[in-house]
Coordinates of C-alpha atoms and ligand atoms in Angstrom, one line a residue:
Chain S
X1483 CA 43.4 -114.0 11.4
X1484 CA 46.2 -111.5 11.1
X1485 CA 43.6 -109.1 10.4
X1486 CA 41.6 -109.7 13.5
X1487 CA 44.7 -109.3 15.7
X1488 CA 45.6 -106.0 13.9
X1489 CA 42.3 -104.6 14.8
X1490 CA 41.9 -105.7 18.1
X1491 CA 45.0 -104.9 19.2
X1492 CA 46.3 -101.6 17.5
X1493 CA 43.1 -99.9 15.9
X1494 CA 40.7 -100.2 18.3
X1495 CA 42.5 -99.2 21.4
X1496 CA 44.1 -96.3 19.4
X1497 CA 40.2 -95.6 17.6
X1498 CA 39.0 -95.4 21.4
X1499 CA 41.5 -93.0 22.9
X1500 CA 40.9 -90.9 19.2
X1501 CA 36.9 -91.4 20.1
X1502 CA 37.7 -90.1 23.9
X1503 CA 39.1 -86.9 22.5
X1504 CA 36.6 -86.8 19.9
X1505 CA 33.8 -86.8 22.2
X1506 CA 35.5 -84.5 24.3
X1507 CA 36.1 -82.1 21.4
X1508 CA 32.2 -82.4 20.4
X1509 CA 29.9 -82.3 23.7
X1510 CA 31.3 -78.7 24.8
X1511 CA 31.4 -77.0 21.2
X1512 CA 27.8 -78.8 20.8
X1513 CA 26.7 -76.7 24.1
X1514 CA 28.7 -73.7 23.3
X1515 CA 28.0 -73.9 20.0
X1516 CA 24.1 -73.9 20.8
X1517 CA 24.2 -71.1 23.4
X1518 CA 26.2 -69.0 20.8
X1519 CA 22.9 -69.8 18.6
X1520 CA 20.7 -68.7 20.7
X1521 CA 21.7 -65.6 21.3
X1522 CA 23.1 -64.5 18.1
X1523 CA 19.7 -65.8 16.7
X1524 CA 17.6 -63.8 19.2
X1525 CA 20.1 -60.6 18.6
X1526 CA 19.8 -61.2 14.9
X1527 CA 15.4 -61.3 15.0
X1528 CA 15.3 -58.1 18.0
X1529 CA 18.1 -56.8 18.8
X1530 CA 19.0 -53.0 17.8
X1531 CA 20.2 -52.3 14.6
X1532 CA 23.7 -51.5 15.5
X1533 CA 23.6 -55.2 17.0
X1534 CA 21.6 -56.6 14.3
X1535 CA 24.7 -55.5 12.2
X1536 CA 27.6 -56.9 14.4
X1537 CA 25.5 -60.2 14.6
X1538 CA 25.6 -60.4 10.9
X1539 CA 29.2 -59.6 9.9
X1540 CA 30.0 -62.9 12.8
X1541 CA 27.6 -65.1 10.5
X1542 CA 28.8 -64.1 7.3
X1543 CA 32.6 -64.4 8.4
X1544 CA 31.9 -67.7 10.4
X1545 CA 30.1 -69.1 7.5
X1546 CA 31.9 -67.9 4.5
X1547 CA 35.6 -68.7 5.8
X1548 CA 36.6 -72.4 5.2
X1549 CA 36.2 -73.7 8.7
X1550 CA 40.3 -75.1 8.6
X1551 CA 41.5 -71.5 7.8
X1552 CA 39.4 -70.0 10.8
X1553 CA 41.1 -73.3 13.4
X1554 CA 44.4 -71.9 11.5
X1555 CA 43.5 -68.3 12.9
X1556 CA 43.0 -69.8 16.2
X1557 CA 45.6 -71.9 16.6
X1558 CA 48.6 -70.4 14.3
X1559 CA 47.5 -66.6 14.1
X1560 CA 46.5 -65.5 17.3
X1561 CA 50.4 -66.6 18.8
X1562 CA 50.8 -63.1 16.7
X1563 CA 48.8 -61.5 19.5
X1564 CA 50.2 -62.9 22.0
X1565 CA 47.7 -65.4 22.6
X1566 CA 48.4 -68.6 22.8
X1567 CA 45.7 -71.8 22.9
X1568 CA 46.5 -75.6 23.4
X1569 CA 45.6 -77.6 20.5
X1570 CA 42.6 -78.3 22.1
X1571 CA 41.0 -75.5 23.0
X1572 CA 41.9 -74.1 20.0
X1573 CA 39.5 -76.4 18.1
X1574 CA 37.0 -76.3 20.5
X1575 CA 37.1 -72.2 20.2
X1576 CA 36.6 -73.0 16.3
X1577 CA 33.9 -75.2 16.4
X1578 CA 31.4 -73.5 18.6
X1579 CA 32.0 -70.0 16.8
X1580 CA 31.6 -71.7 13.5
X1581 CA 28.6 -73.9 14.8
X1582 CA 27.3 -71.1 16.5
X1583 CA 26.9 -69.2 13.1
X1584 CA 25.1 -71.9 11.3
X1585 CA 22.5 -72.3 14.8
X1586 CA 21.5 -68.9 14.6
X1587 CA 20.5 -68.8 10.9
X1588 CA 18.0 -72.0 12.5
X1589 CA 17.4 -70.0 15.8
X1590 CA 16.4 -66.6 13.5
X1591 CA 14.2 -68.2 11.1
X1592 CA 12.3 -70.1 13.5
X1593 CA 11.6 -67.2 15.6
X1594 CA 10.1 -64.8 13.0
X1595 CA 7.9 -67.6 12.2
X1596 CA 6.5 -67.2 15.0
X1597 CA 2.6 -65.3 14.7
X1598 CA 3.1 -61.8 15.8
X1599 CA -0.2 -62.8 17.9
X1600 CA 2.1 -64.7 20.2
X1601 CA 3.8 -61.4 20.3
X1602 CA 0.9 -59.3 21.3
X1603 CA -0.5 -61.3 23.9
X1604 CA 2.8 -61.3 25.4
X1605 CA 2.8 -57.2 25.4
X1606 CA -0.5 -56.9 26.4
X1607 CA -0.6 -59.0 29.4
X1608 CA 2.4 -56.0 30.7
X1609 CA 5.4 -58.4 29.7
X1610 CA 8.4 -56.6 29.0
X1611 CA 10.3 -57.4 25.3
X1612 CA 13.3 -59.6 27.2
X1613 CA 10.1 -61.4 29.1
X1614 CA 8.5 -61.8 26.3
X1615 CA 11.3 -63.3 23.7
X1616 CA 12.7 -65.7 27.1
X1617 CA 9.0 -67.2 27.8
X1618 CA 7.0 -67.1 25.0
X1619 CA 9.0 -66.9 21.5
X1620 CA 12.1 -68.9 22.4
X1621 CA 10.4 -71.7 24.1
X1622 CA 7.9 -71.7 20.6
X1623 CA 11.4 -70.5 18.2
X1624 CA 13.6 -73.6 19.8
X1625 CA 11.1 -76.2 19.2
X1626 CA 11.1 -75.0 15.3
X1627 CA 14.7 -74.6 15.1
X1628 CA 15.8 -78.1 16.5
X1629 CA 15.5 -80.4 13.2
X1630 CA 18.0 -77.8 11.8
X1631 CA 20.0 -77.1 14.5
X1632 CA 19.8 -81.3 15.0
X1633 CA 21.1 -81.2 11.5
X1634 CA 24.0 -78.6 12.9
X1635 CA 24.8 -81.1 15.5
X1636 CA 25.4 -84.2 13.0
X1637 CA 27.6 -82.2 10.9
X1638 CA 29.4 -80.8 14.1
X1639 CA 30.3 -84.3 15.0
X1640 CA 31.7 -84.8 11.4
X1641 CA 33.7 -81.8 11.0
X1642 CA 35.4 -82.5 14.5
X1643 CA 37.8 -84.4 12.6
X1644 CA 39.5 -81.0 11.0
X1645 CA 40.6 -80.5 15.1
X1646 CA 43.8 -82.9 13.9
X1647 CA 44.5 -80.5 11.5
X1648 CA 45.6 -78.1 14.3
X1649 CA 47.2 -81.0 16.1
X1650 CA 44.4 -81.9 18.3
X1651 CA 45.1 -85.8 17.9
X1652 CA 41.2 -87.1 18.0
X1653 CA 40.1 -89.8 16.4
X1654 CA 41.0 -89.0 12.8
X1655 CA 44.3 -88.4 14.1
X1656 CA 44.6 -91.5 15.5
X1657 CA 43.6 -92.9 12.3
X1658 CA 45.4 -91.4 9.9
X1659 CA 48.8 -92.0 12.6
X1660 CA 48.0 -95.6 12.6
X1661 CA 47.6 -96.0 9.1
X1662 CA 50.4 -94.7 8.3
X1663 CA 52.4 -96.6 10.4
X1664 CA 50.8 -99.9 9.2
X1665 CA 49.9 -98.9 5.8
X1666 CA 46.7 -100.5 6.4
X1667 CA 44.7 -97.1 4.9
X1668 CA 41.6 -99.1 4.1
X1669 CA 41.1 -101.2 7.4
X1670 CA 42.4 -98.5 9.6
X1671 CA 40.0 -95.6 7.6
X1672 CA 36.6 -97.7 7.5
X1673 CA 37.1 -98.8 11.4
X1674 CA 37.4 -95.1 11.7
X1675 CA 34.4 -94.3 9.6
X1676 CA 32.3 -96.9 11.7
X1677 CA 33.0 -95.0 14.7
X1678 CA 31.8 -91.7 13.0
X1679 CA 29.1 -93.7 12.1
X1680 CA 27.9 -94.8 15.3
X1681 CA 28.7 -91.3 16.6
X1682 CA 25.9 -89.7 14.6
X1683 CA 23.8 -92.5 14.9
X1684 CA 23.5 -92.6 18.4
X1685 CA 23.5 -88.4 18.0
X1686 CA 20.4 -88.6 15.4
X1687 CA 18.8 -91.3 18.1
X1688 CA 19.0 -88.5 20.7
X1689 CA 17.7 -85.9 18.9
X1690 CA 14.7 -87.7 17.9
X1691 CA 13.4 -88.6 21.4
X1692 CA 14.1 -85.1 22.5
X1693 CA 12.3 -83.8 19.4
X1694 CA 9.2 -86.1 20.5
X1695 CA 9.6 -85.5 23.9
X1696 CA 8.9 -81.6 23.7
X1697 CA 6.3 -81.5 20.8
X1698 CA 3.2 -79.6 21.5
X1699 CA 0.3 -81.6 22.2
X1700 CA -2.2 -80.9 19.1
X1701 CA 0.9 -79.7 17.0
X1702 CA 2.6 -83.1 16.2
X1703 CA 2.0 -82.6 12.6
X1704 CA 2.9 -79.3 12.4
X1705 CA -0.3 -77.1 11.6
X1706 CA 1.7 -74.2 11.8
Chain O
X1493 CA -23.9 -41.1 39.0
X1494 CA -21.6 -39.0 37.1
X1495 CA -18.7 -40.2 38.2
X1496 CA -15.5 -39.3 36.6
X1497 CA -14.4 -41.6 33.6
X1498 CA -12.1 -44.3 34.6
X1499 CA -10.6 -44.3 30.8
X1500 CA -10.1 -41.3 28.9
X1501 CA -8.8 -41.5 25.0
X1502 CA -8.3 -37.9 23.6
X1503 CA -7.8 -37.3 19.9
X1504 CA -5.8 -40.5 18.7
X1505 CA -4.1 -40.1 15.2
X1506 CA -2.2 -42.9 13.8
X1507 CA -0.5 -42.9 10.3
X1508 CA 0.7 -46.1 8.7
X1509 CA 3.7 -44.1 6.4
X1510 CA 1.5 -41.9 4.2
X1511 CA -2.0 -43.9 5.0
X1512 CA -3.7 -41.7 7.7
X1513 CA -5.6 -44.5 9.5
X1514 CA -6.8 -42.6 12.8
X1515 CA -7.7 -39.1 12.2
X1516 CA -8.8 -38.4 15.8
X1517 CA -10.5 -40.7 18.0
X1518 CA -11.5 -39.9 21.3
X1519 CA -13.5 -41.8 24.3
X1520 CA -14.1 -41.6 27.5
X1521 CA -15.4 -44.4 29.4
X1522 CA -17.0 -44.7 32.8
X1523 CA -15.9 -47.7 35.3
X1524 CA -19.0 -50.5 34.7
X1525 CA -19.7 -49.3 31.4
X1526 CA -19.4 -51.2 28.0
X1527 CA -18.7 -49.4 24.6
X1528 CA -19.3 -50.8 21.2
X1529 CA -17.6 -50.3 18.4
X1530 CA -19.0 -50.9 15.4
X1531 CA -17.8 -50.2 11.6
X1532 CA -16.7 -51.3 8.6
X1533 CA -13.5 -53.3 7.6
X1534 CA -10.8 -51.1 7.4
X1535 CA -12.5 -48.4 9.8
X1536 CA -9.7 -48.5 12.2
X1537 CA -11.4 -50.0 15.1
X1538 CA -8.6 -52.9 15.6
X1539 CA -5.6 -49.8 15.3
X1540 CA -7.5 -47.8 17.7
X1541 CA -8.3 -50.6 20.6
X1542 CA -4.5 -51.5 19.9
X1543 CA -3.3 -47.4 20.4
X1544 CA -5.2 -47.7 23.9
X1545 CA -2.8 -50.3 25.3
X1546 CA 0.3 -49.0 22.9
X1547 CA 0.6 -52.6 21.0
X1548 CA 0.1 -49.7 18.2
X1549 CA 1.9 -46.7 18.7
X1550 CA -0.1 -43.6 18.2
X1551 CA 1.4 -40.5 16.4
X1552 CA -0.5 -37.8 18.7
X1553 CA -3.1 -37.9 21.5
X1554 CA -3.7 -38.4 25.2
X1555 CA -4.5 -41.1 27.2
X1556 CA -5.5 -41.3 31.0
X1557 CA -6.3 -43.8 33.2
X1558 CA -8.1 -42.7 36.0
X1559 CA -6.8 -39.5 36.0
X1560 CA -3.6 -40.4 35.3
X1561 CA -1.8 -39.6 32.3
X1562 CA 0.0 -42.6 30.2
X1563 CA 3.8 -42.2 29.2
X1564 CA 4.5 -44.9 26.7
X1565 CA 8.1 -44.0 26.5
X1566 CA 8.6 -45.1 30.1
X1567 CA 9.1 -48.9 30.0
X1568 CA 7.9 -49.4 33.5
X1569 CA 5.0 -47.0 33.2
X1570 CA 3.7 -48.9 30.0
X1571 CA 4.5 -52.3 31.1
X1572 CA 2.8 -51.6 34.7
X1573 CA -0.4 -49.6 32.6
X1574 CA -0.8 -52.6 30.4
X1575 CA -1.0 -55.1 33.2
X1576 CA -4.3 -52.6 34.1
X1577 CA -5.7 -53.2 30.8
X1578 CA -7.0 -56.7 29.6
X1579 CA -6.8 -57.7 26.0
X1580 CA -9.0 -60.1 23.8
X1581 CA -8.0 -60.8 20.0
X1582 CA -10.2 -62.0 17.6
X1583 CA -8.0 -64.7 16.9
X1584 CA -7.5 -65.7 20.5
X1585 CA -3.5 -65.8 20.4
X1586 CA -3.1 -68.2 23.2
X1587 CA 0.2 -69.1 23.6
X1588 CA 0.7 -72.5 21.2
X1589 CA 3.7 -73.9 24.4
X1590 CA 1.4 -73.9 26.9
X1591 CA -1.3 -75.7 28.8
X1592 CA -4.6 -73.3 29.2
X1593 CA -3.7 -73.2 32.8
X1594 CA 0.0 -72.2 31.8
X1595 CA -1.6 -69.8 29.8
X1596 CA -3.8 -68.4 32.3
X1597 CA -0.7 -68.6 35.2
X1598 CA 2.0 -67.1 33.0
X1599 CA 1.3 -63.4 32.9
X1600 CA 0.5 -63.8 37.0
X1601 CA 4.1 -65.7 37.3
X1602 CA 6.3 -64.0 34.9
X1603 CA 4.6 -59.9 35.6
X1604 CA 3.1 -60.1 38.4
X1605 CA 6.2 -62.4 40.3
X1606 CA 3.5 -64.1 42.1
X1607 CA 4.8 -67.7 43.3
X1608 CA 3.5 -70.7 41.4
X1609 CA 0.9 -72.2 43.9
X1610 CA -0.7 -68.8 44.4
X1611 CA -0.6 -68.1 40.6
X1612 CA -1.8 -71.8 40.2
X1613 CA -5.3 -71.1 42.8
X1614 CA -5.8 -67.8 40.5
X1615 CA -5.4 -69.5 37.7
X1616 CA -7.6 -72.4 38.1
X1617 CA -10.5 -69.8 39.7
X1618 CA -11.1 -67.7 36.8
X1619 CA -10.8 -70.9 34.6
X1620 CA -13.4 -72.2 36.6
X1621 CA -15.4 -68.7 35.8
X1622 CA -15.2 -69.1 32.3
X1623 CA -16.2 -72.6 32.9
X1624 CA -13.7 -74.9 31.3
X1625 CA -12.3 -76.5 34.7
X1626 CA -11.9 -79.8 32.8
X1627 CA -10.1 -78.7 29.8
X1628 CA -7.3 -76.8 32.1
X1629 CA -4.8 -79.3 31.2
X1630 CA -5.1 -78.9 27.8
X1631 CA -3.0 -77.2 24.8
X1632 CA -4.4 -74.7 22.4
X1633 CA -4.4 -77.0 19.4
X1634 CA -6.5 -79.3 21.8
X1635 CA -9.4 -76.6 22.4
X1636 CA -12.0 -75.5 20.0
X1637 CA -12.0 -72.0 19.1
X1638 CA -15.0 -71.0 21.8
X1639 CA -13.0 -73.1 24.3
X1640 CA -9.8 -70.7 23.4
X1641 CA -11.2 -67.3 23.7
X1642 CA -12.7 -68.5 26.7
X1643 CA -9.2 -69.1 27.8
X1644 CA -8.1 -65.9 26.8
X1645 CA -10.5 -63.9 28.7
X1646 CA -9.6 -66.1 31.7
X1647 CA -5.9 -65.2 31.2
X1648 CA -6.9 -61.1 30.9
X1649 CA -9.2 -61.5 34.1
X1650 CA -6.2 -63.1 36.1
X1651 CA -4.4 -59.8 36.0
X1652 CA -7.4 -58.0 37.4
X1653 CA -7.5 -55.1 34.7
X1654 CA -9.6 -52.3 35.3
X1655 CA -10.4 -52.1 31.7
X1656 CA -10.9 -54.6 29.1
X1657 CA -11.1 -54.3 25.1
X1658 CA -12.3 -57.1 23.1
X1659 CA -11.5 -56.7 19.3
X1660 CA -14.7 -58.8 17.6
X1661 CA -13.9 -62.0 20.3
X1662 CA -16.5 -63.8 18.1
X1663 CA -15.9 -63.5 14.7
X1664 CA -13.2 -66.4 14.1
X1665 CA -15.8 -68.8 15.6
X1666 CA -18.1 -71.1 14.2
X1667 CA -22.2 -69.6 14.4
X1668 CA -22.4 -72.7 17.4
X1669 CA -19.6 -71.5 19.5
X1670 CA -20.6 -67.4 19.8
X1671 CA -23.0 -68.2 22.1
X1672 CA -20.7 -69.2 25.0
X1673 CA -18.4 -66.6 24.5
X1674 CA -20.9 -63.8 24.8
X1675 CA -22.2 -65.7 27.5
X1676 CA -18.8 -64.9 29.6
X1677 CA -18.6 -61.5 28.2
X1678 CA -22.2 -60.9 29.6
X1679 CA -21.1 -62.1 32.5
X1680 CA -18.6 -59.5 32.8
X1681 CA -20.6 -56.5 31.9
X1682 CA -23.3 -58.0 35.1
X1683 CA -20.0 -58.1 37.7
X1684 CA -18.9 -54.6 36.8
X1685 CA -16.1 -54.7 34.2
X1686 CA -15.3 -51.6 32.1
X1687 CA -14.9 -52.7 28.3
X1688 CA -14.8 -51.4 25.1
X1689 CA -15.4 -53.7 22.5
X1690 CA -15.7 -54.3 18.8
X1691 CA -18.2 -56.6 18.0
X1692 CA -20.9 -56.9 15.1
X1693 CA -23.1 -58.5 17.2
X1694 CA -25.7 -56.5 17.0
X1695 CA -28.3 -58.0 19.5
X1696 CA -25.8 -58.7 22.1
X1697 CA -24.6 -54.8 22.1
X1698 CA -28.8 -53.8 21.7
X1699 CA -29.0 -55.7 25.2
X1700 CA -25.9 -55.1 26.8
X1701 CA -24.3 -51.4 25.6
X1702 CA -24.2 -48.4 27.5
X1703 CA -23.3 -46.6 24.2
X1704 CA -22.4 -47.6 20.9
X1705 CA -20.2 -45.7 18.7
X1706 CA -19.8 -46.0 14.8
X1707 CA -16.6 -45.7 13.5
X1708 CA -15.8 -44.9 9.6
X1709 CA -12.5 -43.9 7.8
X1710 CA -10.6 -43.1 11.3
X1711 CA -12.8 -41.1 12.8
X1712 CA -16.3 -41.6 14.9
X1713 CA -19.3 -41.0 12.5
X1714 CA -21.9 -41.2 15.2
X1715 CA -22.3 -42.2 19.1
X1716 CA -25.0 -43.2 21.3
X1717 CA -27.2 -45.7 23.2
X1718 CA -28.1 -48.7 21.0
X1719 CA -31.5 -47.8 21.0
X1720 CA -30.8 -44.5 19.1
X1721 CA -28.0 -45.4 16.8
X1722 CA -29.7 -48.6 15.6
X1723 CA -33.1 -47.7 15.2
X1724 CA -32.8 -43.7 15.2
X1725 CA -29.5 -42.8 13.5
X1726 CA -29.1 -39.4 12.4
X1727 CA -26.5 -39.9 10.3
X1728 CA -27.3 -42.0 6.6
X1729 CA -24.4 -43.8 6.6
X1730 CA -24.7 -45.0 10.4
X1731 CA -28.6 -46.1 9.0
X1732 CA -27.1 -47.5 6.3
X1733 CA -24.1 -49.3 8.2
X1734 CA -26.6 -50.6 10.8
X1735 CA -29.3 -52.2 8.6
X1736 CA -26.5 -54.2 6.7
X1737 CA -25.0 -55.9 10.0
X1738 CA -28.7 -56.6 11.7
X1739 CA -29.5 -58.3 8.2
X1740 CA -26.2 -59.8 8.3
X1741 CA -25.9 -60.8 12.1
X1742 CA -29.6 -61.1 13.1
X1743 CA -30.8 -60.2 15.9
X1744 CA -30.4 -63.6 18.2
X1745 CA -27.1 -63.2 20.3
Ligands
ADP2913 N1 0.7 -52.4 10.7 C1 0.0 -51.8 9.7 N2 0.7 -51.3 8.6 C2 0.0 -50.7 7.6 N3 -1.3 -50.6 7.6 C3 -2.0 -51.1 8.6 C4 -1.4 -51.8 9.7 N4 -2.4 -52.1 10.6 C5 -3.6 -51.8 10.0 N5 -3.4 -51.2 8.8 C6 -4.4 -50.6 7.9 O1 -5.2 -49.8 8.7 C7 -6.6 -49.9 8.2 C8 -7.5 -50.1 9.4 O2 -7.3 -51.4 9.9 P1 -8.0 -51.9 11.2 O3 -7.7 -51.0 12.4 O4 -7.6 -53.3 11.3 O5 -9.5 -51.7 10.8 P2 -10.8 -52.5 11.4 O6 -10.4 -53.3 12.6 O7 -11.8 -51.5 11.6 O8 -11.2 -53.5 10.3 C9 -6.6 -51.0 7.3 O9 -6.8 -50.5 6.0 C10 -5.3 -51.7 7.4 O10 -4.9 -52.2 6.2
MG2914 MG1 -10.4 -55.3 13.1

């Protein structure tokens, strides 16, 4: 009985506000992350080699580079430069650079698996190369690319909980302040993982339909 | 009757790194008139139709379109000459995303800037040409392969080009479906279209060429009207060349 009073009264109204931030934390670096993606992906597959280059050295840093190290950069390093960001935008900042590098490794293979065919129809009905890579590849690339970057996404929503690391006090926060004021690690930790839980569920749920909603007639079992 | 040629191609060389592929190809092409291109595998005739709209760069030579000489360097220039020059792949390339009416309306839309319900009328008239008015709402994948090329002549013939080349438009297709593509093509060469093509089809280009023009190791063996080089061929290995695709394509188009 205790139990039940415990978690309705202290760990799900402190789980919620967490969840709030959380959400918060995730839609925008989701977006930004994606747009970042996008276009580092598309740089990466045609843009000049001086670009191409640039393009990389953001992947391989953004990848290789513990993603709590880089919010530490943000957050604790660039004070240093005079630059100060809120907890907050701090970790949203990290997120969609670091998600941003792991969409465009998607967003670059799918494109160059697109037929060159695709490629030369495009050239040869006058298109110019931006024309052609806005209405013909990317709308083909992004359909490829979204089971990966879905993936992105799921582990997005996981890794948001590093933002209380920099003092961003979302829903792991919340957790891990409540626990330790009640001492109740186990209840307070697997309410929390529930919510994670449900997060990505209802995240995977969404991707799904949307992943139905644009396949290609004919295509639905990918004939490649 | 000698009117000046709508299309000139002068000496065309093309080098893939140290494999000389065109060793200079020229053509020149009056408006109304169709030009074969026949050859074996590996002849060059796909790298030289693709030199004449620059999908394929070519290391030296000219090329003028009624009159006017091409600058491939110049963006604009190229993007506006390419608009002028329809293209058909053997493999059709339709764009996978789109409806055959997308297909047919995106090139009018996104090049031309003409406003959907314009692009849309367009559209649906030359699919209605090619006769597949029924099938405008459907997706590549949901086309057979005549169906597609159809569509892809459709979306050439919606730019209005004053020249078209056709790289063998029938040889992915099933024996069953050749016969409705040629139809369309025919139906081009009897409203006027300039077109080079390259086509083993030998009874189709016996009926329908103004010249024919046998291409062998980047460079033109032997040219002239169908009934000379395919019955009359000076050259051996034009003889030769010839017999092999009438036994091997017939003589039915
Ligand atoms: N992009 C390319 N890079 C290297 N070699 C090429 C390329 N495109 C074509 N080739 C070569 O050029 C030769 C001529 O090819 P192609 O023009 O397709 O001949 P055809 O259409 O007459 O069969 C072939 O041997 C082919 O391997
Ligand atoms: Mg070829």
């Amino acid at each position: 009985m205790d139990e039940l009073l415990f978690l309705q009264d202290e760990v799900v109204p402190a789980l919620l506000k967490g969840l709030r931030v959380s959400i918060l934390l995730i839609v925008p670096s989701a977006f930004f992350g994606l747009f970042i993606g996008i276009l580092v992906g598309a740089l990466r597959v045609y843009g000049s080699r001086p670009v191409v280059f640039a393009a990389d050295i953001y992947v391989t840093l953004f990848r290789g580079i513990p993603l709590v190290v880089q919010l530490f950069i943000w957050y604790f390093g660039l004070p240093y430069l005079g630059i100060y960001l809120s907890p907050f935008t701090a970790s949203i900042v990290g997120f969609s650079l670091c998600s941003g590098a792991y969409h465009s490794e998607y967003i670059r293979g799918a494109l160059k698996s697109i037929k060159r065919g695709q490629m030369l129809a495009a050239q040869a009905l006058g298109f110019s190369k931006f024309q052609m890579v806005v209405s013909v590849i990317l709308p083909q690339g992004l359909r490829r690319a979204l089971p990966g970057c879905g993936n992105e996404i799921i582990y997005l929503i996981k890794y948001s909980s590093l933002a209380y690391m920099v003092t961003c006090i979302e829903l792991t926060g919340e957790a891990k302040i409540l626990a330790s004021h009640s001492f109740k690690y186990t209840e307070v930790y697997l309410a929390a993982g529930g919510f994670y839980l449900g997060l990505v569920s209802i995240a995977g749920w969404i991707l799904h339909r949307l992943e139905r909603r644009v396949a290609i007639p004919g295509f639905e079992h990918h004939r490649g | 009757m000698e009117s000046e040629p709508i299309l000139v191609v002068e000496n065309i060389k093309k080098a893939f790194g140290p494999r000389v592929i065109l060793k200079g190809v020229s053509m020149a092409i009056r408006r109304g008139e169709l030009k074969v291109l026949i050859g074996p595998s590996g002849a060059g005739k796909s790298t030289f139709l693709q030199c004449i709209n620059f999908l394929v760069t070519p290391d030296a030579g000219e090329i003028r379109l009624e009159g006017r000489p091409i600058h491939h360097s110049r963006k604009r220039e190229l993007y506006a000459y390419r608009q002028q020059v329809g293209m058909i792949f053997q493999d059709f390339n339709l764009f996978d995303h789109l409806t055959a009416l997308d297909n047919v309306m995106i090139g009018l839309v996104r090049v031309k800037g003409m406003d959907r319900k314009s692009a849309r009328e367009r559209a649906m008239a030359e699919i209605e040409r090619v006769g597949l008015k029924e099938h405008a709402g459907h997706y590549p994948a949901q086309l057979s392969g005549g169906q597609k090329q159809r569509i892809s002549i459709a979306r050439a013939l919606a730019m209005d080009p004053k020249v078209m080349l056709l790289d063998e438009p029938t040889s992915a297709l099933d024996p069953e479906l050749i016969g409705e593509v040629l139809a369309v093509i025919r139906d081009l060469v009897a409203n006027g279209m300039t077109m080079v093509m390259a086509t083993h089809q030998i009874g189709f280009s016996r009926a329908m060429a103004n010249e024919i023009i046998f291409m062998e190791d980047g460079l033109i063996v032997e040219q002239g009207p169908p009934s000379v080089i395919l019955s009359d061929a000076r050259c051996e290995r034009t003889k030769e060349f010839c017999s092999k695709i009438t036994e091997l394509y017939g003589e039915a188009s």
